[in-house]
Coordinates of C-alpha atoms and ligand atoms in Angstrom, one line a residue:
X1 CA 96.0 -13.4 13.0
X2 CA 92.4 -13.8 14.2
X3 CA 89.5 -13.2 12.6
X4 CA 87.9 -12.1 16.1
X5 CA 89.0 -9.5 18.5
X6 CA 90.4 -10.8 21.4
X7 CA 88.9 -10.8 24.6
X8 CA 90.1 -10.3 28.1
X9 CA 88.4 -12.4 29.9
X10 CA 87.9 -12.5 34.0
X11 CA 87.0 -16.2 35.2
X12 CA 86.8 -17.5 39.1
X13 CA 84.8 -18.7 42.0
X14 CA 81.5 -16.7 42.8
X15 CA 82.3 -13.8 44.8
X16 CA 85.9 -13.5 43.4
X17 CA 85.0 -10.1 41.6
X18 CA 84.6 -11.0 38.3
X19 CA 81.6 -8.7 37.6
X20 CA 83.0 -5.6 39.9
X21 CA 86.6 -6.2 38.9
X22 CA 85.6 -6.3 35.3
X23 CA 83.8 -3.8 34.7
X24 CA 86.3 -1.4 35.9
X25 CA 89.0 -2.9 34.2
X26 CA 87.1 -1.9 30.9
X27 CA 86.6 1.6 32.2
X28 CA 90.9 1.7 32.1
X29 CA 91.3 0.2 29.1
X30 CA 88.3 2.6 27.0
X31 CA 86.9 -0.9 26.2
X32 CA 83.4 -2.3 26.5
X33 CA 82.2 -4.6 29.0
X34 CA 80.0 -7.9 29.5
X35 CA 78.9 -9.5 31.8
X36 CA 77.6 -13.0 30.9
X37 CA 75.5 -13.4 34.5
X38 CA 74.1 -10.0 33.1
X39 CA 73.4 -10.5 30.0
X40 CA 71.5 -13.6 30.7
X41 CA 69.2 -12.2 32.8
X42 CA 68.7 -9.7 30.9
X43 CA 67.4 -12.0 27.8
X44 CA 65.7 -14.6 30.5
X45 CA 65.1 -13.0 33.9
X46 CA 66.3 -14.0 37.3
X47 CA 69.3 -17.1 37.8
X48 CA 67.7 -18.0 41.3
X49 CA 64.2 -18.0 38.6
X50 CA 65.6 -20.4 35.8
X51 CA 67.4 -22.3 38.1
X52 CA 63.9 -23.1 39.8
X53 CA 62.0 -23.2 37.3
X54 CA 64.0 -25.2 34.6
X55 CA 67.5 -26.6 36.9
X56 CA 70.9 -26.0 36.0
X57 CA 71.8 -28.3 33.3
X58 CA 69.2 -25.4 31.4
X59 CA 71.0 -22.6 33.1
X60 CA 74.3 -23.8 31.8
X61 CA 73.1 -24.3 28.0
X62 CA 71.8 -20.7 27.9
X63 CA 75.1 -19.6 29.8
X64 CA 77.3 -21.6 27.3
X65 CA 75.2 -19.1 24.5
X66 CA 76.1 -16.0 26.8
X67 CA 79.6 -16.5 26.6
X68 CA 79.9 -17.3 22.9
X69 CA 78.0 -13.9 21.9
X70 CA 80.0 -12.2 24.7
X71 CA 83.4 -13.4 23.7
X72 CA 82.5 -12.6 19.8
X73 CA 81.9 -9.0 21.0
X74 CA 85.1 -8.7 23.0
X75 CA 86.3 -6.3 25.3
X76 CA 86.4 -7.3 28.9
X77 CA 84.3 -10.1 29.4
X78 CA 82.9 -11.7 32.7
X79 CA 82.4 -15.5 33.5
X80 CA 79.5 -16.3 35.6
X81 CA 81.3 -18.6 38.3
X82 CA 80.6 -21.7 37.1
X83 CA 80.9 -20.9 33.1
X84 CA 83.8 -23.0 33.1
X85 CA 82.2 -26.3 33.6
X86 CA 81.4 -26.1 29.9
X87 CA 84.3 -28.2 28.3
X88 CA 83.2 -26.0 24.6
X89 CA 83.4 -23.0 26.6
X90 CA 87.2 -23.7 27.8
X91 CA 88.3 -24.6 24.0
X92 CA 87.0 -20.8 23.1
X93 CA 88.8 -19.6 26.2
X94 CA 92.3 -20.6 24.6
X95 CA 91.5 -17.8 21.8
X96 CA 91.4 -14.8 24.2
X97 CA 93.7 -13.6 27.7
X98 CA 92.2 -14.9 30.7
X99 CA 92.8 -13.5 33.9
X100 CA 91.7 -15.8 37.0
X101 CA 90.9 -13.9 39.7
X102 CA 90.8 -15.6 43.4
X103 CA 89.5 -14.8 47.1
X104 CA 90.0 -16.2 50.5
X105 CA 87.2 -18.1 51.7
X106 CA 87.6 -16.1 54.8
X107 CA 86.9 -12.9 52.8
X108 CA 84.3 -13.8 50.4
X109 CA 81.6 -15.0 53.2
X110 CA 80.9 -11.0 53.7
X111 CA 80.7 -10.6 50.0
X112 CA 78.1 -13.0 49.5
X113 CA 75.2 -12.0 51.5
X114 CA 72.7 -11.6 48.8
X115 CA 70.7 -13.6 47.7
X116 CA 71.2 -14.1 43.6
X117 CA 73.3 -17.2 44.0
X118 CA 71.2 -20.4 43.9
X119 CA 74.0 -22.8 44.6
X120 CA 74.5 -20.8 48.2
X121 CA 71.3 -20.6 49.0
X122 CA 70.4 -21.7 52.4
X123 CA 72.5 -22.9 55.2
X124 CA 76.2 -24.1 55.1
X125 CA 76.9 -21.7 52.1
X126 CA 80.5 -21.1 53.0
X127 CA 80.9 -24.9 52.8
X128 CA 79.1 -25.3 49.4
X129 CA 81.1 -22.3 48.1
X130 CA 84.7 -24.1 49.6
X131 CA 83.2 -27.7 47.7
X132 CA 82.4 -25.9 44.8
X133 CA 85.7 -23.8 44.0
X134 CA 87.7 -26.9 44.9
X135 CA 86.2 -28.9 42.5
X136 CA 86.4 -26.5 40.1
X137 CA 89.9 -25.2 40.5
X138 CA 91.6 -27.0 38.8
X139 CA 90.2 -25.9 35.4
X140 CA 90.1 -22.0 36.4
X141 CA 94.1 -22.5 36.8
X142 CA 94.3 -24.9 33.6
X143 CA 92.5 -21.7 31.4
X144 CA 94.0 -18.7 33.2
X145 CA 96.7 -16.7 31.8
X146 CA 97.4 -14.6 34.9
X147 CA 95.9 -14.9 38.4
X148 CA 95.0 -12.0 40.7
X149 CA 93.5 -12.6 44.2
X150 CA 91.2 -9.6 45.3
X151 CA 91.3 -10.8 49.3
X152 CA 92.6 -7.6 50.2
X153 CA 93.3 -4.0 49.3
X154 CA 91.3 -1.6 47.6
X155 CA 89.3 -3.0 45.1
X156 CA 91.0 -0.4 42.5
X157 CA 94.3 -1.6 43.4
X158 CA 93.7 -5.0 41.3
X159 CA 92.0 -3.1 38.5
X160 CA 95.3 -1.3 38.0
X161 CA 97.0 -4.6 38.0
X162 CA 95.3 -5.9 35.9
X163 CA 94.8 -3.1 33.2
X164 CA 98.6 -3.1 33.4
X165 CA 99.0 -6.7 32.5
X166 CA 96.5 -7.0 29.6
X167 CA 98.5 -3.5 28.5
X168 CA 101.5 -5.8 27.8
X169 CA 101.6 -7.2 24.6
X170 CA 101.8 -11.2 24.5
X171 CA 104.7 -13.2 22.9
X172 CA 102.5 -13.9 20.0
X173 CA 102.0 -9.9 19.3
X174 CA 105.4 -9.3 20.0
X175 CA 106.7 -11.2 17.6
X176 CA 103.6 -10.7 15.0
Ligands
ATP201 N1 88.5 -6.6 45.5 C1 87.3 -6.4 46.2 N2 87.4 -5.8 47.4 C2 86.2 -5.6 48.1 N3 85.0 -6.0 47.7 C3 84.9 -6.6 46.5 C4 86.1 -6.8 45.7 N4 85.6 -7.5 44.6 C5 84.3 -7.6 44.7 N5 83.8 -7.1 45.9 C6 82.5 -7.1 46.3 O1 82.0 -8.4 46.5 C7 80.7 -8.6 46.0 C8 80.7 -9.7 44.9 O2 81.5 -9.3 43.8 P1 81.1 -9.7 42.3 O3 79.7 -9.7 42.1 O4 81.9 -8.7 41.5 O5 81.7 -11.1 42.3 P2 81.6 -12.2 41.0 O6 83.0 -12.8 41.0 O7 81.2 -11.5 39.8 O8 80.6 -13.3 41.5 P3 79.6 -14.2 40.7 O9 80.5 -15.4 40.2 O10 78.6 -14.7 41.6 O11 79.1 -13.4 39.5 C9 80.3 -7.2 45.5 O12 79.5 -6.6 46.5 C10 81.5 -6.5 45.3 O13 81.4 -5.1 45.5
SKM202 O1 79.4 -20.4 40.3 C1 78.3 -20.6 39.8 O2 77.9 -21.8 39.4 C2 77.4 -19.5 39.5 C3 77.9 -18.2 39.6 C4 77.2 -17.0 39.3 O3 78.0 -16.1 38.6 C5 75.9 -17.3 38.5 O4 76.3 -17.7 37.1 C6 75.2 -18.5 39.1 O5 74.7 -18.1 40.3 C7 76.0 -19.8 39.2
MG203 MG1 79.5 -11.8 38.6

């Protein structure tokens, strides 16, 4: 028995879906949604702004805060991309269902035209993004649950999947 409600929570490289995904996934289930990206900026403005103004070892402190208040408040939550790097952050993720969701590089350069990623900014931001998830991979796979790649099909096709899969009860309910 917790003492917290569990979370479902949607982790993965930028452009993956996370925040789209997720908050549809909570519109199936009738459960609330945060996203950590969102909430963030909504308490201290702009990522591309804090990341300039203060660098990413500050980003990732006030993210690490995001996803502790986010995953308290359950629901479906959302990772900002790199949310994982935070070795506290992937000790609370073993508490909740986490669903990795993944794209093909060759899909996600159309998704990630705007602007609101600091880490892609500029040139070569297929081959940061390619650097990036690699490095990271390895700890997306070592937290996820399940994993659902969103490189094709209609977006709502992997919100159904997914709202079917956290519908099934784990082995630990089962046998509660
Ligand atoms: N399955 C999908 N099919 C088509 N387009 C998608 C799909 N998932 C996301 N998109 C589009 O890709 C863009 C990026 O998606 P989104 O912001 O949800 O990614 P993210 O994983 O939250 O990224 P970040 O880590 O940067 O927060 C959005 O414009 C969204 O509409
Ligand atoms: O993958 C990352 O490091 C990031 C992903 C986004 O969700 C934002 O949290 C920010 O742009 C950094
Ligand atoms: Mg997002």
């Amino acid at each position: 028995m917790t003492s917290s409600a569990e979370a479902l929570v949607l982790i993965g490289p930028m452009g993956a879906g996370k925040t789209s995904v997720g908050r549809r996934v909570a519109k199936a289930l009738g459960t609330s949604f945060t996203d950590t990206d969102i909430a963030l900026v909504r308490e201290h403005g702009p990522i591309p702004q804090i990341f300039a103004d203060h660098g990413e070892a500050h980003f990732r402190r006030i993210e690490r805060d995001a996803v502790r208040t986010s995953l308290v408040a359950g629901g479906v939550v959302s990772l900002g991309g790199g949310a994982i790097l935070d070795p506290q952050t992937r000790d609370d993720l073993r508490a909740h269902r986490v669903v990795l969701l993944t794209v093909h590089p060759r899909v996600v350069a159309a998704r990630l035209r705007d602007d609101s990623r600091p880490l892609l900014a500029g040139d070569d931001a297929m081959r940061r993004w390619t650097a990036i998830y690699a490095e990271r991979r390895p700890l997306y796979e070592e937290a996820a649950d399940a994993t659902f790649d969103t490189s094709s099909g209609p977006l709502q096709a992997v919100v159904d999947a997914i709202a079917t899969w956290a519908r099934t009860p784990t082995p630990t309910e089962e046998h509660a």
